[in-house]
Amino acid sequence: MGELVEYSPKEDIESGDNIHHRCHPLHITWLSGFNPRVPLLNVSTTRDRKELVLASGNTLLFYCYDGEREKIMPVVGHKNVVNMIGCEETGRFVVSSDCSYAINVWDRQVGGDNNLPPIAIRTIFEPFKSKGEIGAISLSRDGKFLLAGGGIPTEQGSQLKLWSWTVGNDFPDGTITLPTRLGRIKNIHFCPDRGCRNQFVVTLESGVAFGAWDSKEQKLTIQVPKRHGFQDYNDTVFVEHTDRAVSVTGAGMAVLWSNDRKLSDGADGSVLRKEFLKYLHLKYASINVVRSCDEKIVTGDDDGEIRFYDNSMKILYWVKQEDLEPIRTLSFELVKSHQWKSASDPDEEDDQPSKEEPTEKKVELNIEDIAPKDVSFEARPVIVRGFVSATKSGKIYDIDIVYNKIKELFLQSPSIITAFAVHSARSELCTCDGNGRFVVYDFQTKSKRLALDVPIQRTRRGRITTLSYSPCGTFLAGGAENGFLWMVEPNLMILAGSGPLQFTSEKLRSVLFSEDSKHIVCVDESNTITLVARVKDDWQSVGRCVSHRLVDLAFLGAADFISIGEDRYMVQYTINADEMVQLEALSIVNRKRIEQSAFPTALLILPGGNQILVANDQLKFKIFHARTLEILQTFLAPFHDGPARFLRHLPGEDYFLFITNSNIYLHHLPIDGNPFKYLAVRGHPKRLKGLQVAWTVRSAFTFGEGDHAVSMWKINTSPLLDNIRHAGTGLDPFCTLLPGGKKGCYVREILSLFFYNQISPKNSDGDAELTLRDAMNIQDVPNYMRSIGFHMTEYEEQNLRKEMELTGTYFLTFEEVLKLFLNHRTATGGPPNTEDIRTAVTYIGATTSSGEKVDLVRLITLLASMGEPMDPKTTEAYCRILFPSAFETDNQDDDAVPECGTAEDCTNCISIDEFADKLC
């Protein structure tokens, strides 16, 4: 491997122009929170500038706070959820890992002063094979070694693997397996003392293991002290400048380990054998984290208390937060301890100016006079560098006990996001979490503006499940699991009215304002649609109806809206707001079936308001007329990562966005089935649950399963336009969907069949001269498609004929026919195989009692009465052609309907294997 060359960006790149954004249709620019379950990392190297590394989903957040403003730089570098972060002693190199896919080493100084994001300079893919998970990672203090622990502990025991990552080896330098009885690995820490930096300690569920890497022997060794009945270990660290280590447990115990004096220490790099020294019962609550810094041992527990001990575990000092939230992370700065303080530099709380003359020499006060005193009889000062603590509820505190300063940092992430909405006119985002906390952000400045705690029930039945801004921006509606409809005034973030509106006890799945902001349509879990109208200064329920299991809905106008459901129907509704007319406030005016076997997943009103775009789970886009609900066109949708959901139009432009299971797509309008008209980025490691578009900043917002934050994605249409421009014209982009492409044998075969159709007997007129042309009668297109592999149903044929009639011509060119074939055919899978046919005839009951033969007479009868009925004479004709031996006895009397007995050797029965092979 060659030497590492430092990356230096070009000087002509404009400020804020990200090279990745120029290549991707969407680029993540901001997140509203972080994942508090992943321990954060404090990489601050100066006291006046806080630098943190946090995780949110599969994204790393490089956070900076200079005392005036916060800056967040998100970087996506993992396929799965990030579960561990670490660094070496200088903080330049940061290592991160996800659940099972990869380990990345990042260089934070690669951008210098250009405000560019860090880049991954080393990646290790799938370090633990056979579905092994990555449990913990750590970099040695000198940054030379990378240690990872994981695997499948229940089957083969956890493994430790070590890399000299700067060399670039693909395989680990050392591997060792831990005993199965120790359970899952929780964390790994290297020894900070010089001369012992090759040593490390591994904390597992049921024990502790000490290890070392021998550079001379190139060998990884471990030593597990004898068990002493302790369980539920949470963390273990080496005590600086001593031969001890300390572990903390979930029972509030501290277990001390020391070198075994009976055995002489080995050579440098070998394991220093540890033995149990003593244990102390420190708390009745779980101690979650322990650190050793500045000759102090610091612990954080579930009581929200941070305690300081000396190296002999004598308590010196403690700090308690006011809210008493469980401490999950303690991370100290990478700077030395406080030494002095200038008397001419007043504290932030001191408003009195300095009375010293400019010519006088500054007086330096001893830091020991400022620091708090410990609880010993000597009352010695407690001097320790600043650190950052993170709580279970997602709050981050910057703590400096010397100056008695506690400051809350970053954006709170108290609970998992359950719903969010984007303001229609302002740069405003509102989120709601599982605790009922509404938070409004200004995504222009990327800061929190207002917050509101809704008094919901502290159970799953009270959570907010859906949020919606009114088009005028004056109202904000939130639906809850217990049927409450909370109305909020977003400008002030106060509740409107005396309490929530409740018209059902079922979960509200969707809340949508009308275009004039006078009505709200609410859909609950029982499939009831409730119309809520604004009466004077209050909201009241004025109408209800039940139509179907609703999937998505949208407004066609101020008084009309439309919905699609799992029953494969599209339903149109109208709102009657005239009190003088004796009509229902909410009524159904049209209802039409739009699918035969597929389920619709989302709808979108296309620009102009006359067409409705519907996506289904068979990876198709269908366009319907907005008034008659008749089908207009069918197109192929993206066929990766599941069906399209949450269709959102980009206002004022010919683009719309949608999500699948894990990807965010940008699609160009108009739709024609061209696979080069859309591009996607991976938006979530698990499953995306929502999508909104803000035209004020030309960005998309998403959140996914288990997220504590909403992601903001900058939209860039240039890569998509370049993709379309270089895809070619005519059939060039469409033929990429066929085997072999445009010049492949498959295209030549279907082109030959296209012309053979014109010289078929049904198209010939006796001895008249035949003229071949590049056009086919629309009446012949369905059978032609069946001959080249698309076996459509009668319902699909009807839709195809309707679409061809709308072209206004009786003949279609080969290009037009091929596009229809690619857009209508099944997107996933191929023609039925023998196993599919065996399953089908067995399911409908066309086999004999033993199930080994197919009764053709019974099959003909069933096909004439089930599903799309077939003419018995036509079916019998097909069976006689395919299976002539089964009808030999009936050749004398062609008009008689064959009869079949119950015997297994009946002449009208045929082997199920022969039947399946013949149809394939």
PDB file of C-alpha atoms in Angstrom, residues 176-361:
ATOM      1  CA  ILE A 176      -8.810 -14.614  19.571  1.00  0.00           C
ATOM      2  CA  THR A 177     -12.062 -16.124  20.870  1.00  0.00           C
ATOM      3  CA  LEU A 178     -13.450 -15.366  24.328  1.00  0.00           C
ATOM      4  CA  PRO A 179     -15.287 -17.934  26.475  1.00  0.00           C
ATOM      5  CA  THR A 180     -18.979 -18.304  25.669  1.00  0.00           C
ATOM      6  CA  ARG A 181     -19.959 -17.969  29.337  1.00  0.00           C
ATOM      7  CA  LEU A 182     -18.876 -14.300  29.359  1.00  0.00           C
ATOM      8  CA  GLY A 183     -21.689 -13.310  27.006  1.00  0.00           C
ATOM      9  CA  ARG A 184     -21.858 -10.277  24.719  1.00  0.00           C
ATOM     10  CA  ILE A 185     -19.114  -7.641  24.516  1.00  0.00           C
ATOM     11  CA  LYS A 186     -20.173  -4.194  25.766  1.00  0.00           C
ATOM     12  CA  ASN A 187     -17.076  -2.011  25.371  1.00  0.00           C
ATOM     13  CA  ILE A 188     -13.294  -2.001  24.976  1.00  0.00           C
ATOM     14  CA  HIS A 189     -10.727   0.409  26.451  1.00  0.00           C
ATOM     15  CA  PHE A 190      -6.969   0.646  25.879  1.00  0.00           C
ATOM     16  CA  CYS A 191      -4.553   1.483  28.661  1.00  0.00           C
ATOM     17  CA  PRO A 192      -3.576   5.198  28.613  1.00  0.00           C
ATOM     18  CA  ASP A 193      -0.171   4.854  30.290  1.00  0.00           C
ATOM     19  CA  ARG A 194       2.972   4.991  28.197  1.00  0.00           C
ATOM     20  CA  GLY A 195       4.684   1.649  27.902  1.00  0.00           C
ATOM     21  CA  CYS A 196       1.370  -0.154  28.354  1.00  0.00           C
ATOM     22  CA  ARG A 197      -0.563   1.161  25.385  1.00  0.00           C
ATOM     23  CA  ASN A 198      -0.753  -2.264  23.767  1.00  0.00           C
ATOM     24  CA  GLN A 199      -2.868  -3.466  26.690  1.00  0.00           C
ATOM     25  CA  PHE A 200      -6.653  -3.327  26.768  1.00  0.00           C
ATOM     26  CA  VAL A 201      -9.627  -4.423  28.839  1.00  0.00           C
ATOM     27  CA  VAL A 202     -12.865  -5.880  27.490  1.00  0.00           C
ATOM     28  CA  THR A 203     -16.129  -5.579  29.412  1.00  0.00           C
ATOM     29  CA  LEU A 204     -18.656  -8.331  28.797  1.00  0.00           C
ATOM     30  CA  GLU A 205     -22.068  -9.081  30.262  1.00  0.00           C
ATOM     31  CA  SER A 206     -20.795 -11.614  32.788  1.00  0.00           C
ATOM     32  CA  GLY A 207     -17.126 -10.853  33.160  1.00  0.00           C
ATOM     33  CA  VAL A 208     -14.031  -8.866  32.334  1.00  0.00           C
ATOM     34  CA  ALA A 209     -11.120  -9.886  30.122  1.00  0.00           C
ATOM     35  CA  PHE A 210      -7.667  -8.253  30.071  1.00  0.00           C
ATOM     36  CA  GLY A 211      -5.569  -8.539  26.945  1.00  0.00           C
ATOM     37  CA  ALA A 212      -2.497  -7.284  25.122  1.00  0.00           C
ATOM     38  CA  TRP A 213      -0.929  -7.258  21.693  1.00  0.00           C
ATOM     39  CA  ASP A 214       2.676  -8.451  21.510  1.00  0.00           C
ATOM     40  CA  SER A 215       4.218  -6.563  18.586  1.00  0.00           C
ATOM     41  CA  LYS A 216       7.351  -8.704  18.534  1.00  0.00           C
ATOM     42  CA  GLU A 217       5.572 -12.037  18.560  1.00  0.00           C
ATOM     43  CA  GLN A 218       2.631 -10.680  16.534  1.00  0.00           C
ATOM     44  CA  LYS A 219       0.316 -12.403  18.975  1.00  0.00           C
ATOM     45  CA  LEU A 220      -2.933 -11.416  20.673  1.00  0.00           C
ATOM     46  CA  THR A 221      -3.423 -12.789  24.191  1.00  0.00           C
ATOM     47  CA  ILE A 222      -6.113 -12.438  26.852  1.00  0.00           C
ATOM     48  CA  GLN A 223      -6.519 -13.303  30.520  1.00  0.00           C
ATOM     49  CA  VAL A 224      -9.839 -13.681  32.329  1.00  0.00           C
ATOM     50  CA  PRO A 225      -9.639 -13.232  36.145  1.00  0.00           C
ATOM     51  CA  LYS A 226     -11.377 -15.711  38.345  1.00  0.00           C
ATOM     52  CA  ARG A 227     -15.101 -15.242  38.751  1.00  0.00           C
ATOM     53  CA  HIS A 228     -16.362 -13.736  41.983  1.00  0.00           C
ATOM     54  CA  GLY A 229     -20.110 -13.949  41.485  1.00  0.00           C
ATOM     55  CA  PHE A 230     -20.622 -10.495  39.974  1.00  0.00           C
ATOM     56  CA  GLN A 231     -22.945 -10.066  36.989  1.00  0.00           C
ATOM     57  CA  ASP A 232     -24.216  -7.320  34.717  1.00  0.00           C
ATOM     58  CA  TYR A 233     -20.932  -5.518  34.171  1.00  0.00           C
ATOM     59  CA  ASN A 234     -21.425  -2.120  32.507  1.00  0.00           C
ATOM     60  CA  ASP A 235     -17.953  -0.618  32.071  1.00  0.00           C
ATOM     61  CA  THR A 236     -14.276  -1.120  32.933  1.00  0.00           C
ATOM     62  CA  VAL A 237     -11.283   1.221  32.665  1.00  0.00           C
ATOM     63  CA  PHE A 238      -7.621   1.247  33.619  1.00  0.00           C
ATOM     64  CA  VAL A 239      -6.750   3.605  36.464  1.00  0.00           C
ATOM     65  CA  GLU A 240      -4.122   6.028  35.211  1.00  0.00           C
ATOM     66  CA  HIS A 241      -0.560   5.732  36.566  1.00  0.00           C
ATOM     67  CA  THR A 242      -1.432   2.631  38.611  1.00  0.00           C
ATOM     68  CA  ASP A 243      -1.558  -1.107  38.060  1.00  0.00           C
ATOM     69  CA  ARG A 244      -5.271  -1.212  38.817  1.00  0.00           C
ATOM     70  CA  ALA A 245      -8.502  -1.376  36.876  1.00  0.00           C
ATOM     71  CA  VAL A 246     -12.039  -0.721  38.064  1.00  0.00           C
ATOM     72  CA  SER A 247     -15.341  -2.175  36.853  1.00  0.00           C
ATOM     73  CA  VAL A 248     -18.889  -1.013  37.601  1.00  0.00           C
ATOM     74  CA  THR A 249     -22.047  -3.094  37.527  1.00  0.00           C
ATOM     75  CA  GLY A 250     -25.790  -2.688  37.241  1.00  0.00           C
ATOM     76  CA  ALA A 251     -26.149  -3.433  40.958  1.00  0.00           C
ATOM     77  CA  GLY A 252     -24.163  -0.344  42.014  1.00  0.00           C
ATOM     78  CA  MET A 253     -20.946  -2.273  42.684  1.00  0.00           C
ATOM     79  CA  ALA A 254     -17.376  -1.222  41.927  1.00  0.00           C
ATOM     80  CA  VAL A 255     -14.950  -4.119  41.404  1.00  0.00           C
ATOM     81  CA  LEU A 256     -11.221  -3.403  41.624  1.00  0.00           C
ATOM     82  CA  TRP A 257      -8.578  -5.463  39.838  1.00  0.00           C
ATOM     83  CA  SER A 258      -4.838  -5.367  40.465  1.00  0.00           C
ATOM     84  CA  ASN A 259      -1.714  -7.079  39.159  1.00  0.00           C
ATOM     85  CA  ASP A 260      -1.066 -10.579  40.445  1.00  0.00           C
ATOM     86  CA  ARG A 261       2.020 -10.143  42.603  1.00  0.00           C
ATOM     87  CA  LYS A 262       2.634 -13.901  42.771  1.00  0.00           C
ATOM     88  CA  LEU A 263       3.527 -13.969  39.067  1.00  0.00           C
ATOM     89  CA  SER A 264       6.345 -11.951  37.598  1.00  0.00           C
ATOM     90  CA  ASP A 265       5.385  -9.589  34.847  1.00  0.00           C
ATOM     91  CA  GLY A 266       6.177 -10.707  31.354  1.00  0.00           C
ATOM     92  CA  ALA A 267       7.973  -8.858  28.652  1.00  0.00           C
ATOM     93  CA  ASP A 268       6.713  -5.568  27.301  1.00  0.00           C
ATOM     94  CA  GLY A 269       3.423  -6.090  25.471  1.00  0.00           C
ATOM     95  CA  SER A 270       2.419  -9.285  27.247  1.00  0.00           C
ATOM     96  CA  VAL A 271      -0.617  -9.587  29.485  1.00  0.00           C
ATOM     97  CA  LEU A 272      -0.237  -8.223  32.991  1.00  0.00           C
ATOM     98  CA  ARG A 273      -2.213 -10.808  34.895  1.00  0.00           C
ATOM     99  CA  LYS A 274      -4.970  -9.257  36.969  1.00  0.00           C
ATOM    100  CA  GLU A 275      -6.573 -10.630  40.079  1.00  0.00           C
ATOM    101  CA  PHE A 276      -9.577  -9.591  42.118  1.00  0.00           C
ATOM    102  CA  LEU A 277      -8.614  -7.022  44.724  1.00  0.00           C
ATOM    103  CA  LYS A 278     -11.850  -5.897  46.379  1.00  0.00           C
ATOM    104  CA  TYR A 279     -15.359  -4.696  45.723  1.00  0.00           C
ATOM    105  CA  LEU A 280     -17.302  -1.703  46.995  1.00  0.00           C
ATOM    106  CA  HIS A 281     -21.053  -1.210  47.127  1.00  0.00           C
ATOM    107  CA  LEU A 282     -21.281   2.413  45.978  1.00  0.00           C
ATOM    108  CA  LYS A 283     -24.947   2.846  45.050  1.00  0.00           C
ATOM    109  CA  TYR A 284     -28.324   1.172  45.127  1.00  0.00           C
ATOM    110  CA  ALA A 285     -28.776   2.296  41.512  1.00  0.00           C
ATOM    111  CA  SER A 286     -27.051   1.055  38.395  1.00  0.00           C
ATOM    112  CA  ILE A 287     -23.655   2.612  37.648  1.00  0.00           C
ATOM    113  CA  ASN A 288     -23.525   2.935  33.889  1.00  0.00           C
ATOM    114  CA  VAL A 289     -20.148   4.473  33.097  1.00  0.00           C
ATOM    115  CA  VAL A 290     -16.727   4.873  34.715  1.00  0.00           C
ATOM    116  CA  ARG A 291     -13.745   6.950  33.553  1.00  0.00           C
ATOM    117  CA  SER A 292     -10.251   7.683  34.828  1.00  0.00           C
ATOM    118  CA  CYS A 293      -8.935  11.193  34.249  1.00  0.00           C
ATOM    119  CA  ASP A 294      -6.540  13.573  36.013  1.00  0.00           C
ATOM    120  CA  GLU A 295      -5.915  11.043  38.799  1.00  0.00           C
ATOM    121  CA  LYS A 296      -9.656  10.839  39.474  1.00  0.00           C
ATOM    122  CA  ILE A 297     -12.113   8.015  38.961  1.00  0.00           C
ATOM    123  CA  VAL A 298     -15.450   9.383  37.748  1.00  0.00           C
ATOM    124  CA  THR A 299     -18.736   7.447  37.645  1.00  0.00           C
ATOM    125  CA  GLY A 300     -22.224   8.178  36.319  1.00  0.00           C
ATOM    126  CA  ASP A 301     -25.333   6.328  37.480  1.00  0.00           C
ATOM    127  CA  ASP A 302     -29.078   6.029  37.045  1.00  0.00           C
ATOM    128  CA  ASP A 303     -29.726   8.570  39.810  1.00  0.00           C
ATOM    129  CA  GLY A 304     -28.255  11.316  37.654  1.00  0.00           C
ATOM    130  CA  GLU A 305     -25.263  11.669  39.983  1.00  0.00           C
ATOM    131  CA  ILE A 306     -21.649  12.095  38.867  1.00  0.00           C
ATOM    132  CA  ARG A 307     -19.179  11.047  41.554  1.00  0.00           C
ATOM    133  CA  PHE A 308     -15.434  11.677  41.806  1.00  0.00           C
ATOM    134  CA  TYR A 309     -13.112   9.244  43.637  1.00  0.00           C
ATOM    135  CA  ASP A 310      -9.381   9.136  44.090  1.00  0.00           C
ATOM    136  CA  ASN A 311      -7.329   6.204  42.817  1.00  0.00           C
ATOM    137  CA  SER A 312      -8.039   4.324  46.052  1.00  0.00           C
ATOM    138  CA  MET A 313     -11.806   4.735  45.548  1.00  0.00           C
ATOM    139  CA  LYS A 314     -12.224   7.308  48.322  1.00  0.00           C
ATOM    140  CA  ILE A 315     -15.023   9.681  47.471  1.00  0.00           C
ATOM    141  CA  LEU A 316     -13.974  13.273  46.871  1.00  0.00           C
ATOM    142  CA  TYR A 317     -16.847  15.148  45.240  1.00  0.00           C
ATOM    143  CA  TRP A 318     -20.176  14.705  43.456  1.00  0.00           C
ATOM    144  CA  VAL A 319     -22.408  16.614  41.044  1.00  0.00           C
ATOM    145  CA  LYS A 320     -26.164  16.191  40.655  1.00  0.00           C
ATOM    146  CA  GLN A 321     -28.389  17.509  37.904  1.00  0.00           C
ATOM    147  CA  GLU A 322     -31.635  19.180  38.793  1.00  0.00           C
ATOM    148  CA  ASP A 323     -33.750  16.804  36.697  1.00  0.00           C
ATOM    149  CA  LEU A 324     -31.887  13.705  37.986  1.00  0.00           C
ATOM    150  CA  GLU A 325     -31.818  11.876  34.655  1.00  0.00           C
ATOM    151  CA  PRO A 326     -29.768   8.673  34.254  1.00  0.00           C
ATOM    152  CA  ILE A 327     -26.220   9.307  33.043  1.00  0.00           C
ATOM    153  CA  ARG A 328     -25.257   7.301  29.955  1.00  0.00           C
ATOM    154  CA  THR A 329     -22.019   8.961  28.775  1.00  0.00           C
ATOM    155  CA  LEU A 330     -19.026  10.750  30.289  1.00  0.00           C
ATOM    156  CA  SER A 331     -16.394  12.051  27.890  1.00  0.00           C
ATOM    157  CA  PHE A 332     -13.489  14.290  28.923  1.00  0.00           C
ATOM    158  CA  GLU A 333     -11.726  16.935  26.881  1.00  0.00           C
ATOM    159  CA  LEU A 334      -8.425  16.155  25.206  1.00  0.00           C
ATOM    160  CA  VAL A 335      -6.646  19.056  26.975  1.00  0.00           C
ATOM    161  CA  LYS A 336      -4.616  19.240  30.138  1.00  0.00           C
ATOM    162  CA  SER A 337      -6.023  20.215  33.508  1.00  0.00           C
ATOM    163  CA  HIS A 338      -6.642  23.801  34.558  1.00  0.00           C
ATOM    164  CA  GLN A 339      -3.474  25.513  35.781  1.00  0.00           C
ATOM    165  CA  TRP A 340      -4.237  29.171  36.419  1.00  0.00           C
ATOM    166  CA  LYS A 341      -6.759  31.878  35.820  1.00  0.00           C
ATOM    167  CA  SER A 342      -6.074  35.482  34.872  1.00  0.00           C
ATOM    168  CA  ALA A 343      -7.605  37.979  37.296  1.00  0.00           C
ATOM    169  CA  SER A 344      -8.052  40.481  34.461  1.00  0.00           C
ATOM    170  CA  ASP A 345     -10.404  38.093  32.634  1.00  0.00           C
ATOM    171  CA  PRO A 346     -13.718  38.220  34.481  1.00  0.00           C
ATOM    172  CA  ASP A 347     -16.162  35.385  34.525  1.00  0.00           C
ATOM    173  CA  GLU A 348     -19.164  35.456  32.247  1.00  0.00           C
ATOM    174  CA  GLU A 349     -21.373  36.062  35.263  1.00  0.00           C
ATOM    175  CA  ASP A 350     -19.273  38.987  36.433  1.00  0.00           C
ATOM    176  CA  ASP A 351     -20.633  42.228  35.000  1.00  0.00           C
ATOM    177  CA  GLN A 352     -18.076  44.464  36.738  1.00  0.00           C
ATOM    178  CA  PRO A 353     -15.260  45.656  34.477  1.00  0.00           C
ATOM    179  CA  SER A 354     -11.669  45.184  35.496  1.00  0.00           C
ATOM    180  CA  LYS A 355     -10.300  48.010  37.671  1.00  0.00           C
ATOM    181  CA  GLU A 356      -6.687  47.337  36.789  1.00  0.00           C
ATOM    182  CA  GLU A 357      -4.695  49.916  34.922  1.00  0.00           C
ATOM    183  CA  PRO A 358      -3.590  48.882  31.438  1.00  0.00           C
ATOM    184  CA  THR A 359       0.023  49.246  32.398  1.00  0.00           C
ATOM    185  CA  GLU A 360      -0.236  46.969  35.410  1.00  0.00           C
ATOM    186  CA  LYS A 361       0.856  43.400  35.124  1.00  0.00           C
TER     187      LYS A 361
END
